[in-house]
Tab-separated table of C-alpha atoms in Angstrom:
chain	number	residue	atom	x	y	z
N	17	MET	CA	45.914	-109.881	-56.564
N	18	SER	CA	44.982	-111.461	-53.240
N	19	GLU	CA	43.609	-109.582	-50.249
N	20	ILE	CA	46.725	-110.337	-48.265
N	21	SER	CA	49.112	-108.741	-50.746
N	22	GLU	CA	46.811	-105.739	-51.194
N	23	HIS	CA	46.933	-105.200	-47.465
N	24	ILE	CA	50.700	-105.659	-47.287
N	25	ASP	CA	51.328	-103.395	-50.286
N	26	GLN	CA	51.071	-100.492	-47.879
N	27	ASN	CA	54.114	-101.719	-45.944
N	28	GLU	CA	57.812	-101.221	-46.462
N	29	THR	CA	59.383	-102.344	-49.761
N	30	LEU	CA	62.045	-104.966	-49.066
N	31	ILE	CA	63.095	-105.880	-52.596
N	32	GLU	CA	63.033	-103.551	-55.578
N	33	ILE	CA	64.223	-104.771	-58.964
N	34	LYS	CA	64.137	-102.629	-62.118
N	35	ASN	CA	65.285	-103.516	-65.641
N	36	LEU	CA	67.554	-106.274	-64.331
N	37	GLN	CA	69.650	-107.997	-66.992
N	38	LYS	CA	72.033	-110.928	-66.919
N	39	ALA	CA	73.705	-112.849	-69.728
N	40	PHE	CA	76.019	-115.879	-69.694
N	41	ASN	CA	78.368	-116.251	-72.669
N	42	GLY	CA	76.103	-114.189	-74.898
N	43	ASN	CA	72.945	-116.001	-73.770
N	44	GLN	CA	70.623	-113.326	-72.332
N	45	VAL	CA	68.994	-115.172	-69.411
N	46	LEU	CA	67.338	-112.202	-67.704
N	47	LYS	CA	66.275	-109.481	-70.147
N	48	ASP	CA	64.131	-107.031	-68.271
N	49	ILE	CA	63.098	-108.075	-64.789
N	50	ASN	CA	60.941	-105.718	-62.739
N	51	LEU	CA	59.724	-106.734	-59.305
N	52	THR	CA	58.752	-105.035	-56.055
N	53	ILE	CA	58.185	-107.062	-52.920
N	54	LYS	CA	56.689	-105.689	-49.717
N	55	ARG	CA	57.347	-106.994	-46.214
N	56	SER	CA	55.670	-110.348	-45.406
N	57	GLU	CA	54.697	-110.928	-49.024
N	58	ASN	CA	55.154	-114.402	-50.480
N	59	ILE	CA	55.984	-114.529	-54.151
N	60	VAL	CA	56.196	-117.692	-56.224
N	61	VAL	CA	58.161	-117.630	-59.473
N	62	LEU	CA	57.178	-120.285	-61.992
N	63	GLY	CA	58.952	-121.082	-65.212
N	64	LYS	CA	60.592	-123.802	-67.268
N	65	SER	CA	63.922	-125.308	-66.212
N	66	GLY	CA	66.978	-123.304	-67.232
N	67	ILE	CA	64.964	-120.140	-67.785
N	68	GLY	CA	66.906	-118.150	-65.155
N	69	LYS	CA	64.731	-118.402	-62.023
N	70	SER	CA	67.628	-119.455	-59.795
N	71	VAL	CA	69.845	-116.792	-61.387
N	72	LEU	CA	67.330	-114.165	-60.264
N	73	ILE	CA	67.401	-115.156	-56.584
N	74	LYS	CA	71.176	-115.667	-56.656
N	75	CYS	CA	71.465	-112.048	-57.857
N	76	ILE	CA	69.411	-110.940	-54.831
N	77	VAL	CA	71.971	-112.381	-52.365
N	78	GLY	CA	74.956	-111.255	-54.420
N	79	LEU	CA	76.041	-114.761	-55.486
N	80	ILE	CA	75.744	-113.663	-59.122
N	81	GLN	CA	76.436	-110.127	-60.320
N	82	PRO	CA	73.782	-108.794	-62.723
N	83	ASP	CA	74.987	-107.019	-65.887
N	84	SER	CA	72.752	-103.985	-65.455
N	85	GLY	CA	69.629	-102.696	-63.726
N	86	VAL	CA	68.579	-101.719	-60.231
N	87	LEU	CA	68.636	-104.352	-57.495
N	88	LYS	CA	67.795	-102.945	-54.080
N	89	VAL	CA	67.304	-105.054	-50.974
N	90	PHE	CA	66.297	-103.259	-47.758
N	91	GLY	CA	66.712	-100.032	-49.758
N	92	ARG	CA	70.398	-100.672	-50.548
N	93	GLU	CA	71.834	-101.419	-53.985
N	94	VAL	CA	73.286	-104.953	-53.763
N	95	THR	CA	75.780	-104.491	-56.607
N	96	GLU	CA	77.433	-101.586	-54.780
N	97	MET	CA	77.889	-103.415	-51.458
N	98	ASN	CA	81.346	-104.297	-50.158
N	99	GLN	CA	82.079	-107.734	-48.648
N	100	LYS	CA	81.114	-106.720	-45.111
N	101	GLU	CA	77.859	-105.166	-46.240
N	102	LEU	CA	77.118	-108.268	-48.303
N	103	ASN	CA	77.752	-110.473	-45.273
N	104	ASP	CA	75.399	-108.312	-43.197
N	105	LEU	CA	72.779	-108.547	-45.937
N	106	ARG	CA	73.160	-112.308	-46.069
N	107	THR	CA	72.401	-112.656	-42.370
N	108	ARG	CA	69.052	-110.960	-43.086
N	109	VAL	CA	68.314	-112.912	-46.284
N	110	GLY	CA	68.125	-116.708	-46.000
N	111	PHE	CA	68.640	-118.976	-49.002
N	112	ILE	CA	67.364	-122.549	-49.309
N	113	PHE	CA	69.307	-124.408	-51.983
N	114	GLN	CA	67.749	-126.834	-54.415
N	115	GLY	CA	70.201	-129.563	-53.376
N	116	ASN	CA	70.027	-128.511	-49.687
N	117	ALA	CA	73.794	-127.825	-49.588
N	118	LEU	CA	74.186	-129.251	-46.088
N	119	TYR	CA	77.849	-129.446	-45.028
N	120	ASP	CA	78.342	-133.180	-45.347
N	121	SER	CA	81.377	-133.358	-43.068
N	122	MET	CA	79.352	-131.911	-40.162
N	123	THR	CA	76.508	-133.261	-38.039
N	124	VAL	CA	73.098	-131.568	-38.096
N	125	ARG	CA	74.004	-129.720	-34.869
N	126	GLU	CA	77.276	-128.456	-36.380
N	127	ASN	CA	75.470	-127.449	-39.584
N	128	LEU	CA	73.120	-125.305	-37.513
N	129	GLU	CA	75.883	-123.930	-35.272
N	130	PHE	CA	78.024	-122.909	-38.238
N	131	PRO	CA	76.191	-119.717	-39.331
N	132	LEU	CA	75.331	-118.867	-35.755
N	133	ARG	CA	78.856	-118.882	-34.354
N	134	ARG	CA	80.184	-116.897	-37.278
N	135	ASN	CA	77.564	-114.231	-37.599
N	136	LYS	CA	76.120	-113.552	-34.190
N	137	ILE	CA	79.538	-113.936	-32.511
N	138	MET	CA	77.640	-116.094	-30.059
N	139	LYS	CA	79.766	-117.664	-27.337
N	140	ASP	CA	77.042	-118.818	-24.960
N	141	THR	CA	76.770	-122.548	-25.664
N	142	LYS	CA	73.517	-122.811	-23.692
N	143	LEU	CA	71.877	-120.098	-25.792
N	144	ILE	CA	73.167	-121.658	-29.019
N	145	ASN	CA	71.747	-124.998	-27.946
N	146	GLU	CA	68.366	-123.428	-27.175
N	147	LEU	CA	68.244	-121.809	-30.610
N	148	ILE	CA	69.177	-125.069	-32.328
N	149	LEU	CA	66.461	-126.961	-30.454
N	150	ASP	CA	63.939	-124.221	-31.256
N	151	VAL	CA	64.528	-124.313	-35.025
N	152	LEU	CA	64.689	-128.101	-35.102
N	153	ASP	CA	61.360	-128.131	-33.277
N	154	SER	CA	59.967	-125.686	-35.876
N	155	VAL	CA	60.856	-128.097	-38.690
N	156	GLY	CA	59.839	-131.146	-36.630
N	157	LEU	CA	63.211	-132.889	-36.582
N	158	LEU	CA	64.474	-132.759	-33.016
N	159	GLU	CA	65.591	-136.390	-33.169
N	160	ALA	CA	68.020	-135.717	-36.062
N	161	ILE	CA	70.259	-133.381	-34.052
N	162	ASP	CA	73.311	-135.641	-33.919
N	163	LYS	CA	72.906	-137.321	-37.305
N	164	MET	CA	75.134	-136.798	-40.330
N	165	PRO	CA	73.483	-135.424	-43.510
N	166	SER	CA	74.156	-138.762	-45.264
N	167	GLU	CA	71.850	-140.477	-42.748
N	168	LEU	CA	68.889	-138.228	-43.609
N	169	SER	CA	66.180	-138.745	-46.233
N	170	GLY	CA	65.525	-136.138	-48.978
N	171	GLY	CA	62.637	-134.563	-47.059
N	172	MET	CA	64.647	-134.463	-43.816
N	173	LYS	CA	67.532	-132.757	-45.616
N	174	LYS	CA	65.123	-130.106	-46.918
N	175	ARG	CA	63.893	-129.494	-43.374
N	176	ILE	CA	67.418	-129.226	-41.967
N	177	GLY	CA	68.355	-126.851	-44.810
N	178	LEU	CA	65.361	-124.751	-43.821
N	179	ALA	CA	66.337	-124.930	-40.142
N	180	ARG	CA	69.881	-123.782	-40.942
N	181	THR	CA	68.463	-120.751	-42.701
N	182	LEU	CA	65.925	-120.013	-39.977
N	183	ILE	CA	68.497	-120.031	-37.205
N	184	LEU	CA	69.698	-116.557	-38.249
N	185	LYS	CA	66.065	-115.360	-38.184
N	186	PRO	CA	66.146	-113.893	-41.700
N	187	GLU	CA	63.601	-111.287	-42.762
N	188	ILE	CA	63.585	-112.599	-46.336
N	189	ILE	CA	63.810	-116.281	-47.326
N	190	LEU	CA	64.619	-117.323	-50.887
N	191	TYR	CA	63.600	-120.900	-51.731
N	192	ASP	CA	65.219	-122.524	-54.773
N	193	GLU	CA	62.880	-125.334	-55.794
N	194	PRO	CA	62.091	-126.535	-52.254
N	195	THR	CA	59.983	-129.535	-53.312
N	196	THR	CA	61.960	-130.786	-56.313
N	197	GLY	CA	62.939	-134.445	-56.106
N	198	LEU	CA	60.476	-135.255	-53.325
N	199	ASP	CA	57.516	-137.619	-53.449
N	200	PRO	CA	54.098	-135.878	-53.565
N	201	LEU	CA	53.356	-136.451	-49.875
N	202	THR	CA	56.705	-135.121	-48.647
N	203	ALA	CA	56.458	-132.233	-51.136
N	204	ARG	CA	53.095	-131.301	-49.628
N	205	GLU	CA	54.575	-131.539	-46.104
N	206	ILE	CA	57.395	-129.186	-47.108
N	207	SER	CA	54.905	-126.753	-48.710
N	208	ASN	CA	52.831	-126.753	-45.522
N	209	LEU	CA	56.008	-126.261	-43.507
N	210	ILE	CA	56.888	-123.218	-45.645
N	211	VAL	CA	53.476	-121.714	-44.833
N	212	LYS	CA	53.949	-122.500	-41.134
N	213	ILE	CA	57.393	-120.870	-41.195
N	214	GLN	CA	55.991	-117.810	-42.990
N	215	GLN	CA	53.376	-117.427	-40.264
N	216	LYS	CA	55.719	-118.099	-37.335
N	217	TYR	CA	58.708	-116.003	-38.463
N	218	LYS	CA	56.737	-113.379	-40.456
N	219	ALA	CA	59.326	-113.745	-43.195
N	220	THR	CA	59.001	-112.389	-46.704
N	221	SER	CA	59.694	-115.074	-49.281
N	222	ILE	CA	60.412	-115.751	-52.917
N	223	ILE	CA	59.802	-119.358	-53.886
N	224	ILE	CA	61.154	-120.734	-57.141
N	225	THR	CA	59.212	-123.853	-58.031
N	226	HIS	CA	57.641	-126.098	-60.653
N	227	ASP	CA	55.282	-127.551	-58.087
N	228	LEU	CA	51.805	-126.096	-58.573
N	229	ASN	CA	50.632	-127.457	-55.202
N	230	CYS	CA	53.458	-125.613	-53.492
N	231	ALA	CA	52.629	-122.487	-55.516
N	232	LYS	CA	48.984	-122.712	-54.525
N	233	ILE	CA	49.628	-123.285	-50.834
N	234	ALA	CA	52.474	-120.846	-50.249
N	235	SER	CA	51.916	-117.876	-52.566
N	236	ASP	CA	50.301	-114.481	-52.280
N	237	ARG	CA	51.372	-113.625	-55.825
N	238	LEU	CA	52.658	-115.674	-58.729
N	239	MET	CA	54.939	-114.586	-61.523
N	240	ILE	CA	55.721	-116.593	-64.633
N	241	LEU	CA	59.216	-116.093	-65.986
N	242	HIS	CA	59.637	-116.700	-69.695
N	243	ASP	CA	62.223	-115.545	-72.184
N	244	GLY	CA	63.960	-113.298	-69.613
N	245	VAL	CA	60.874	-111.326	-68.522
N	246	PHE	CA	57.844	-111.843	-66.289
N	247	LYS	CA	55.151	-112.757	-68.808
N	248	ALA	CA	52.301	-113.023	-66.297
N	249	LYS	CA	51.607	-111.851	-62.741
N	250	GLY	CA	48.682	-112.404	-60.406
N	251	SER	CA	47.181	-114.705	-57.795
N	252	PHE	CA	47.096	-118.449	-58.346
N	253	ASP	CA	43.399	-118.453	-59.317
N	254	GLU	CA	43.768	-115.393	-61.574
N	255	LEU	CA	46.555	-117.017	-63.548
N	256	LYS	CA	44.927	-120.421	-63.624
N	257	ASN	CA	41.774	-118.894	-65.120
N	258	SER	CA	43.631	-116.388	-67.274
N	259	GLU	CA	42.210	-115.382	-70.638
N	260	ASN	CA	45.650	-115.932	-72.100
N	261	SER	CA	45.737	-119.519	-73.344
N	262	TRP	CA	49.552	-119.706	-73.009
N	263	VAL	CA	49.297	-118.903	-69.274
N	264	ARG	CA	46.502	-121.453	-68.810
N	265	SER	CA	48.369	-124.126	-70.731
N	266	PHE	CA	51.379	-123.491	-68.584
N	267	PHE	CA	49.297	-124.428	-65.550
N	268	GLU	CA	48.013	-127.563	-67.221
N	269	THR	CA	51.405	-128.808	-68.360
N	270	VAL	CA	53.707	-127.974	-65.443
B	4	MET	CA	94.638	-126.952	-87.323
B	5	SER	CA	97.740	-127.735	-85.315
B	6	SER	CA	98.567	-124.047	-84.929
B	7	TYR	CA	94.989	-123.434	-83.752
B	8	SER	CA	95.253	-126.161	-81.084
B	9	GLU	CA	98.669	-124.830	-80.032
B	10	ASN	CA	97.203	-121.352	-79.646
B	11	ASN	CA	94.334	-122.860	-77.726
B	12	SER	CA	96.626	-124.687	-75.280
B	13	ILE	CA	98.758	-121.582	-74.801
B	14	GLN	CA	95.599	-119.609	-74.098
B	15	THR	CA	94.382	-122.251	-71.607
B	16	PHE	CA	97.787	-122.290	-69.904
B	17	LEU	CA	97.874	-118.494	-69.603
B	18	THR	CA	94.272	-118.370	-68.360
B	19	GLU	CA	95.068	-120.985	-65.699
B	20	LEU	CA	98.238	-119.149	-64.700
B	21	GLY	CA	96.340	-115.863	-64.433
B	22	GLY	CA	93.563	-117.512	-62.433
B	23	LEU	CA	96.028	-119.166	-60.052
B	24	SER	CA	97.948	-115.894	-59.572
B	25	ARG	CA	94.730	-114.032	-58.766
B	26	PHE	CA	93.725	-116.795	-56.361
B	27	THR	CA	97.122	-116.573	-54.630
B	28	VAL	CA	96.789	-112.797	-54.239
B	29	GLN	CA	93.297	-113.324	-52.820
B	30	PHE	CA	94.736	-115.896	-50.376
B	31	PHE	CA	97.301	-113.400	-49.045
B	32	ARG	CA	94.591	-110.757	-48.750
B	33	GLU	CA	92.413	-113.091	-46.657
B	34	LEU	CA	95.347	-114.459	-44.637
B	35	PHE	CA	95.526	-111.522	-42.254
B	36	ARG	CA	91.809	-110.735	-42.243
B	37	PRO	CA	89.782	-111.950	-39.231
B	38	PRO	CA	88.121	-114.204	-38.239
B	39	TYR	CA	91.093	-116.537	-37.766
B	40	GLU	CA	89.817	-120.080	-38.178
B	41	HIS	CA	92.414	-121.691	-35.891
B	42	LYS	CA	90.208	-124.699	-35.046
B	43	GLU	CA	89.725	-125.579	-38.714
B	44	PHE	CA	93.465	-125.036	-39.319
B	45	LEU	CA	94.386	-127.474	-36.520
B	46	LYS	CA	91.784	-129.983	-37.748
B	47	GLN	CA	93.210	-129.862	-41.269
B	48	ALA	CA	96.823	-130.052	-40.063
B	49	TYR	CA	95.981	-133.055	-37.869
B	50	SER	CA	94.153	-134.763	-40.722
B	51	ILE	CA	96.993	-134.153	-43.226
B	52	GLY	CA	99.605	-135.468	-40.793
B	53	LEU	CA	97.607	-138.499	-39.716
B	54	ASN	CA	96.498	-139.526	-43.191
B	55	THR	CA	99.902	-139.346	-44.843
B	56	LEU	CA	102.059	-140.638	-41.977
B	57	PRO	CA	101.901	-144.398	-42.839
B	58	LEU	CA	102.360	-143.872	-46.591
B	59	ILE	CA	105.297	-141.485	-46.142
B	60	GLY	CA	106.827	-143.771	-43.506
B	61	ILE	CA	106.736	-146.851	-45.760
B	62	THR	CA	107.981	-144.970	-48.832
B	63	ALA	CA	110.779	-143.204	-46.942
B	64	PHE	CA	111.902	-146.477	-45.339
B	65	ILE	CA	112.049	-148.209	-48.747
B	66	MET	CA	113.830	-145.218	-50.339
B	67	GLY	CA	116.531	-145.235	-47.632
B	68	LEU	CA	116.955	-148.995	-47.899
B	69	VAL	CA	117.015	-149.139	-51.717
B	70	LEU	CA	119.307	-146.127	-52.110
B	71	THR	CA	121.815	-147.737	-49.743
B	72	LEU	CA	121.650	-151.139	-51.433
B	73	GLN	CA	122.041	-149.593	-54.896
B	74	SER	CA	124.937	-147.334	-53.930
B	75	LYS	CA	126.842	-149.955	-51.916
B	76	PRO	CA	128.409	-151.930	-54.834
B	77	VAL	CA	129.590	-148.719	-56.544
B	78	LEU	CA	131.296	-147.435	-53.413
B	79	GLU	CA	132.712	-150.897	-52.641
B	80	GLU	CA	134.508	-150.904	-56.006
B	81	PHE	CA	136.872	-148.170	-54.946
B	82	GLY	CA	136.885	-148.992	-51.248
B	83	ALA	CA	134.783	-146.062	-50.095
B	84	GLU	CA	132.139	-148.020	-48.154
B	85	SER	CA	132.586	-145.843	-45.097
B	86	TRP	CA	131.211	-142.947	-47.156
B	87	LEU	CA	127.920	-144.801	-47.692
B	88	PRO	CA	125.984	-143.368	-44.708
B	89	GLY	CA	127.187	-139.850	-45.484
B	90	MET	CA	126.340	-140.108	-49.176
B	91	VAL	CA	122.887	-141.495	-48.447
B	92	SER	CA	122.170	-138.879	-45.771
B	93	VAL	CA	123.136	-135.977	-48.050
B	94	SER	CA	120.949	-137.387	-50.864
B	95	ILE	CA	118.032	-137.879	-48.505
B	96	VAL	CA	118.218	-134.557	-46.693
B	97	ARG	CA	118.929	-132.421	-49.736
B	98	GLU	CA	116.729	-134.040	-52.332
B	99	ILE	CA	114.976	-137.352	-51.873
B	100	GLY	CA	113.249	-136.634	-48.544
B	101	PRO	CA	111.679	-133.309	-49.574
B	102	VAL	CA	110.774	-134.299	-53.131
B	103	ILE	CA	109.360	-137.760	-52.369
B	104	THR	CA	107.363	-136.430	-49.404
B	105	ALA	CA	106.034	-133.531	-51.474
B	106	LEU	CA	105.054	-135.832	-54.346
B	107	ILE	CA	103.239	-138.220	-52.004
B	108	CYS	CA	101.438	-135.288	-50.403
B	109	ALA	CA	100.557	-133.878	-53.837
B	110	GLY	CA	98.946	-137.235	-54.630
B	111	LYS	CA	97.215	-137.805	-51.332
B	112	VAL	CA	96.577	-134.356	-49.844
B	113	GLY	CA	96.386	-132.256	-53.038
B	114	SER	CA	93.890	-134.579	-54.700
B	115	GLY	CA	91.920	-134.809	-51.440
B	116	ILE	CA	91.641	-131.032	-51.176
B	117	GLY	CA	90.756	-130.731	-54.891
B	118	ALA	CA	88.037	-133.374	-54.612
B	119	GLU	CA	86.646	-132.069	-51.305
B	120	LEU	CA	86.373	-128.456	-52.416
B	121	GLY	CA	85.225	-129.561	-55.862
B	122	SER	CA	82.349	-131.579	-54.437
B	123	MET	CA	81.507	-128.710	-52.066
B	124	ARG	CA	81.339	-126.409	-55.097
B	125	VAL	CA	79.203	-128.845	-57.095
B	126	THR	CA	76.755	-129.435	-54.230
B	127	GLU	CA	76.576	-125.657	-53.590
B	128	GLN	CA	78.077	-125.985	-50.097
B	129	ILE	CA	80.537	-123.170	-50.886
B	130	ASP	CA	77.636	-120.972	-52.021
B	131	ALA	CA	75.755	-121.939	-48.850
B	132	MET	CA	78.728	-120.805	-46.776
B	133	GLU	CA	78.811	-117.529	-48.651
B	134	VAL	CA	75.091	-116.828	-48.208
B	135	SER	CA	75.309	-117.609	-44.499
B	136	GLY	CA	77.733	-114.672	-44.207
B	137	THR	CA	80.912	-116.791	-43.902
B	138	ASN	CA	83.833	-116.108	-46.180
B	139	PRO	CA	84.634	-119.519	-47.750
B	140	MET	CA	88.047	-118.260	-48.854
B	141	ASN	CA	88.911	-117.667	-45.212
B	142	TYR	CA	87.329	-120.817	-43.799
B	143	LEU	CA	88.228	-123.339	-46.512
B	144	VAL	CA	91.232	-122.034	-48.445
B	145	VAL	CA	93.370	-120.167	-45.903
B	146	THR	CA	93.148	-123.028	-43.373
B	147	ARG	CA	94.035	-125.732	-45.890
B	148	VAL	CA	96.904	-123.848	-47.540
B	149	LEU	CA	98.397	-122.943	-44.155
B	150	SER	CA	98.133	-126.504	-42.905
B	151	THR	CA	99.894	-127.964	-45.966
B	152	THR	CA	102.550	-125.222	-45.759
B	153	PHE	CA	103.364	-126.085	-42.141
B	154	MET	CA	102.770	-129.844	-42.207
B	155	ILE	CA	104.911	-130.759	-45.241
B	156	PRO	CA	108.203	-129.598	-43.583
B	157	ILE	CA	107.318	-131.630	-40.467
B	158	LEU	CA	106.543	-134.675	-42.612
B	159	VAL	CA	109.858	-134.197	-44.441
B	160	PHE	CA	111.763	-134.377	-41.135
B	161	TYR	CA	109.851	-137.548	-40.316
B	162	ALA	CA	110.588	-139.002	-43.788
B	163	ASP	CA	114.303	-138.176	-43.422
B	164	ALA	CA	114.444	-139.926	-40.034
B	165	VAL	CA	112.680	-143.061	-41.319
B	166	SER	CA	114.917	-143.120	-44.426
B	167	PHE	CA	118.000	-143.018	-42.183
B	168	TYR	CA	116.642	-146.026	-40.330
B	169	GLY	CA	116.010	-147.847	-43.635
B	170	SER	CA	119.535	-147.070	-44.713
B	171	TYR	CA	120.941	-148.294	-41.384
B	172	LEU	CA	119.093	-151.609	-41.809
B	173	ALA	CA	120.366	-151.937	-45.416
B	174	VAL	CA	123.973	-151.484	-44.303
B	175	ASN	CA	123.432	-154.124	-41.620
B	176	LEU	CA	122.074	-156.638	-44.107
B	177	HIS	CA	125.647	-157.329	-45.249
B	178	ASP	CA	127.905	-155.798	-42.622
B	179	PHE	CA	127.622	-154.823	-39.027
B	180	ILE	CA	127.640	-151.214	-37.940
B	181	SER	CA	126.369	-149.788	-34.659
B	182	LEU	CA	123.614	-147.158	-34.751
B	183	PRO	CA	125.737	-144.425	-33.087
B	184	LEU	CA	128.582	-145.006	-35.565
B	185	PHE	CA	126.139	-145.008	-38.504
B	186	MET	CA	124.569	-141.781	-37.305
B	187	ASN	CA	127.977	-140.256	-36.749
B	188	LEU	CA	129.026	-141.116	-40.316
B	189	ALA	CA	125.653	-139.982	-41.691
B	190	PHE	CA	125.655	-136.602	-39.974
B	191	ASP	CA	129.336	-135.875	-40.510
B	192	PRO	CA	129.032	-134.505	-44.088
B	193	LEU	CA	125.766	-132.693	-43.340
B	194	HIS	CA	126.160	-128.975	-42.855
B	195	PHE	CA	123.936	-126.125	-41.836
B	196	TYR	CA	123.829	-125.003	-45.474
B	197	ASP	CA	122.521	-128.425	-46.537
B	198	LEU	CA	119.653	-128.267	-44.091
B	199	ILE	CA	118.479	-124.678	-44.481
B	200	PRO	CA	117.722	-124.571	-48.250
B	201	ALA	CA	116.275	-128.100	-48.068
B	202	THR	CA	113.932	-127.037	-45.250
B	203	ILE	CA	112.955	-123.723	-46.827
B	204	LYS	CA	111.951	-125.356	-50.089
B	205	THR	CA	109.584	-127.742	-48.284
B	206	PHE	CA	107.488	-124.759	-47.118
B	207	PHE	CA	107.134	-123.729	-50.756
B	208	PHE	CA	106.252	-127.295	-51.770
B	209	GLY	CA	103.556	-127.356	-49.086
B	210	PHE	CA	102.212	-123.988	-50.179
B	211	ALA	CA	102.094	-125.094	-53.830
B	212	ILE	CA	100.225	-128.326	-52.964
B	213	GLY	CA	97.666	-126.428	-50.857
B	214	ILE	CA	97.051	-123.488	-53.171
B	215	ILE	CA	96.811	-125.591	-56.359
B	216	GLY	CA	94.495	-128.162	-54.713
B	217	CYS	CA	92.276	-125.368	-53.367
B	218	TYR	CA	92.281	-123.455	-56.669
B	219	LYS	CA	91.280	-126.472	-58.755
B	220	GLY	CA	88.589	-127.502	-56.250
B	221	TYR	CA	87.254	-124.002	-55.606
B	222	TYR	CA	86.722	-123.326	-59.297
B	223	SER	CA	85.687	-126.849	-60.186
B	224	GLU	CA	83.184	-127.139	-63.024
B	225	LYS	CA	79.698	-128.352	-62.272
B	226	GLY	CA	78.997	-132.066	-62.217
B	227	THR	CA	80.800	-135.140	-60.922
B	228	GLU	CA	83.178	-135.048	-63.897
B	229	GLY	CA	84.301	-131.621	-62.696
B	230	VAL	CA	85.204	-133.055	-59.275
B	231	GLY	CA	87.292	-135.815	-60.876
B	232	LYS	CA	89.036	-133.310	-63.117
B	233	ALA	CA	89.733	-131.008	-60.155
B	234	ALA	CA	91.336	-133.829	-58.152
B	235	ASN	CA	93.312	-135.081	-61.110
B	236	SER	CA	94.638	-131.735	-62.291
B	237	ALA	CA	95.493	-130.759	-58.682
B	238	VAL	CA	97.901	-133.730	-58.546
B	239	VAL	CA	99.347	-133.252	-62.032
B	240	ILE	CA	99.927	-129.499	-61.730
B	241	SER	CA	101.275	-129.565	-58.193
B	242	SER	CA	103.687	-132.440	-59.038
B	243	LEU	CA	104.977	-130.458	-61.997
B	244	VAL	CA	105.277	-127.292	-59.912
B	245	ILE	CA	107.205	-129.239	-57.232
B	246	PHE	CA	109.819	-130.288	-59.828
B	247	ILE	CA	110.071	-126.751	-61.214
B	248	MET	CA	110.448	-125.332	-57.708
B	249	ASP	CA	113.065	-127.968	-56.931
B	250	LEU	CA	115.023	-126.963	-60.017
B	251	ILE	CA	114.989	-123.317	-58.920
B	252	ALA	CA	115.777	-124.295	-55.306
B	253	VAL	CA	118.869	-126.259	-56.401
B	254	GLN	CA	120.242	-123.219	-58.238
B	255	LEU	CA	119.525	-120.951	-55.269
B	256	ALA	CA	120.980	-123.482	-52.810
B	257	ASP	CA	124.200	-123.594	-54.845
B	258	LEU	CA	124.454	-119.822	-54.604
B	259	PHE	CA	123.746	-120.068	-50.861
B	260	ASN	CA	126.454	-122.728	-50.460
B	261	VAL	CA	129.016	-120.597	-52.302
B	262	PHE	CA	128.118	-117.664	-50.098
B	263	MET	CA	128.279	-119.698	-46.841
B	264	ARG	CA	131.543	-121.439	-47.650
């Protein structure tokens, strides 16, 4: 495990998952997931497509209900939260969707205003504008403020999706394949941006990815999900040089 | 085999009915729960009105004109031409105006809502709304259902007025009649108890179009095919529901008429 995570292990536990299970139509996607994440830790989850990585992070924000197990975020059991508590949780946990999920009938400004006006009950237009400019500056897209999502490139959409999440200043950010579908250069830019965001906002993050570059740049710890359980855990270098040939081959083939 | 497929379709029908009922209950639960998205409601109402106005206008005008031209020879045969405006107005106000307007709106608005919400579901925009702490049921569904519920009756009044004008022009194609006299003859047989049931049922038509469109879109299956299916089934189901509601409304209106007379 890296020095960073060892140091942070002494801090508060933000996410605690024990024996988490989830099945869809008899297909057991998550069999026995156990995971503890401390504040400011950055975890990357690797695994084949369709193995249940996205299901795991959707369970964390209450988008999918697990079948059984313990799922605590900020010390509270997510499955026992009512709608208001879930909404409060969701203002503290940001989620970056694989397909960006920008509201395509709204401009970039309106996309960013949307969570802000609804959650912070913010009426001060000047303050809202300042926040929008601040997050757009953080993702390096100030010039896109009045554009529609359809006018943006794939990389720009990723950045705006990130900005929309950052505007609520979440303590945890969940990234669902942030570099999928991007060319290698843009993917690297997004990975570097994730690191920059982690440093600037001191956010804890779980990154679901296939991109080994992204995993290398942005992770403190890596977990490999296979057959509903975490088959391997450790730092990037530990796993890459693992004695287990299956783990090593995974790194060569992904 | 045939009994299996029959069982399967009955099961699908009952599942859909159960799902729609649950969705409707959820709608009423969210209806009175803040925040009230009045801006989105007005935006939707404006968009529904503006988008359907030309189509409803043209259709209503043609319906008024054609109904008059078709009925004229029959009434002429027994010398009852002076009843033409009254007969047309009763047909339009009681039946043709509400049903034609509702069917057009089911096609244009219902499919639009189904496709919009369906594509939002497929592209995870509804999930994004949920994870940003906004209740999508409140923001997307309540606003759209309320706007169809309140806009369809207004559009029906507009359709009735345009149909009257179409009918007036049709009468004047062969004979001459002044507009005040035409209106006088048209409104003469119309009573309070013709207008009230006809107006009340349009609110239900609007509600059905909105709730079915939202339901099909909101629970659209993944993929572009799912969006197409959502839009298509929103139109088919809401058109069918409009006819069923109309059938019930006619029976209730008859009871109302007996009571009022």
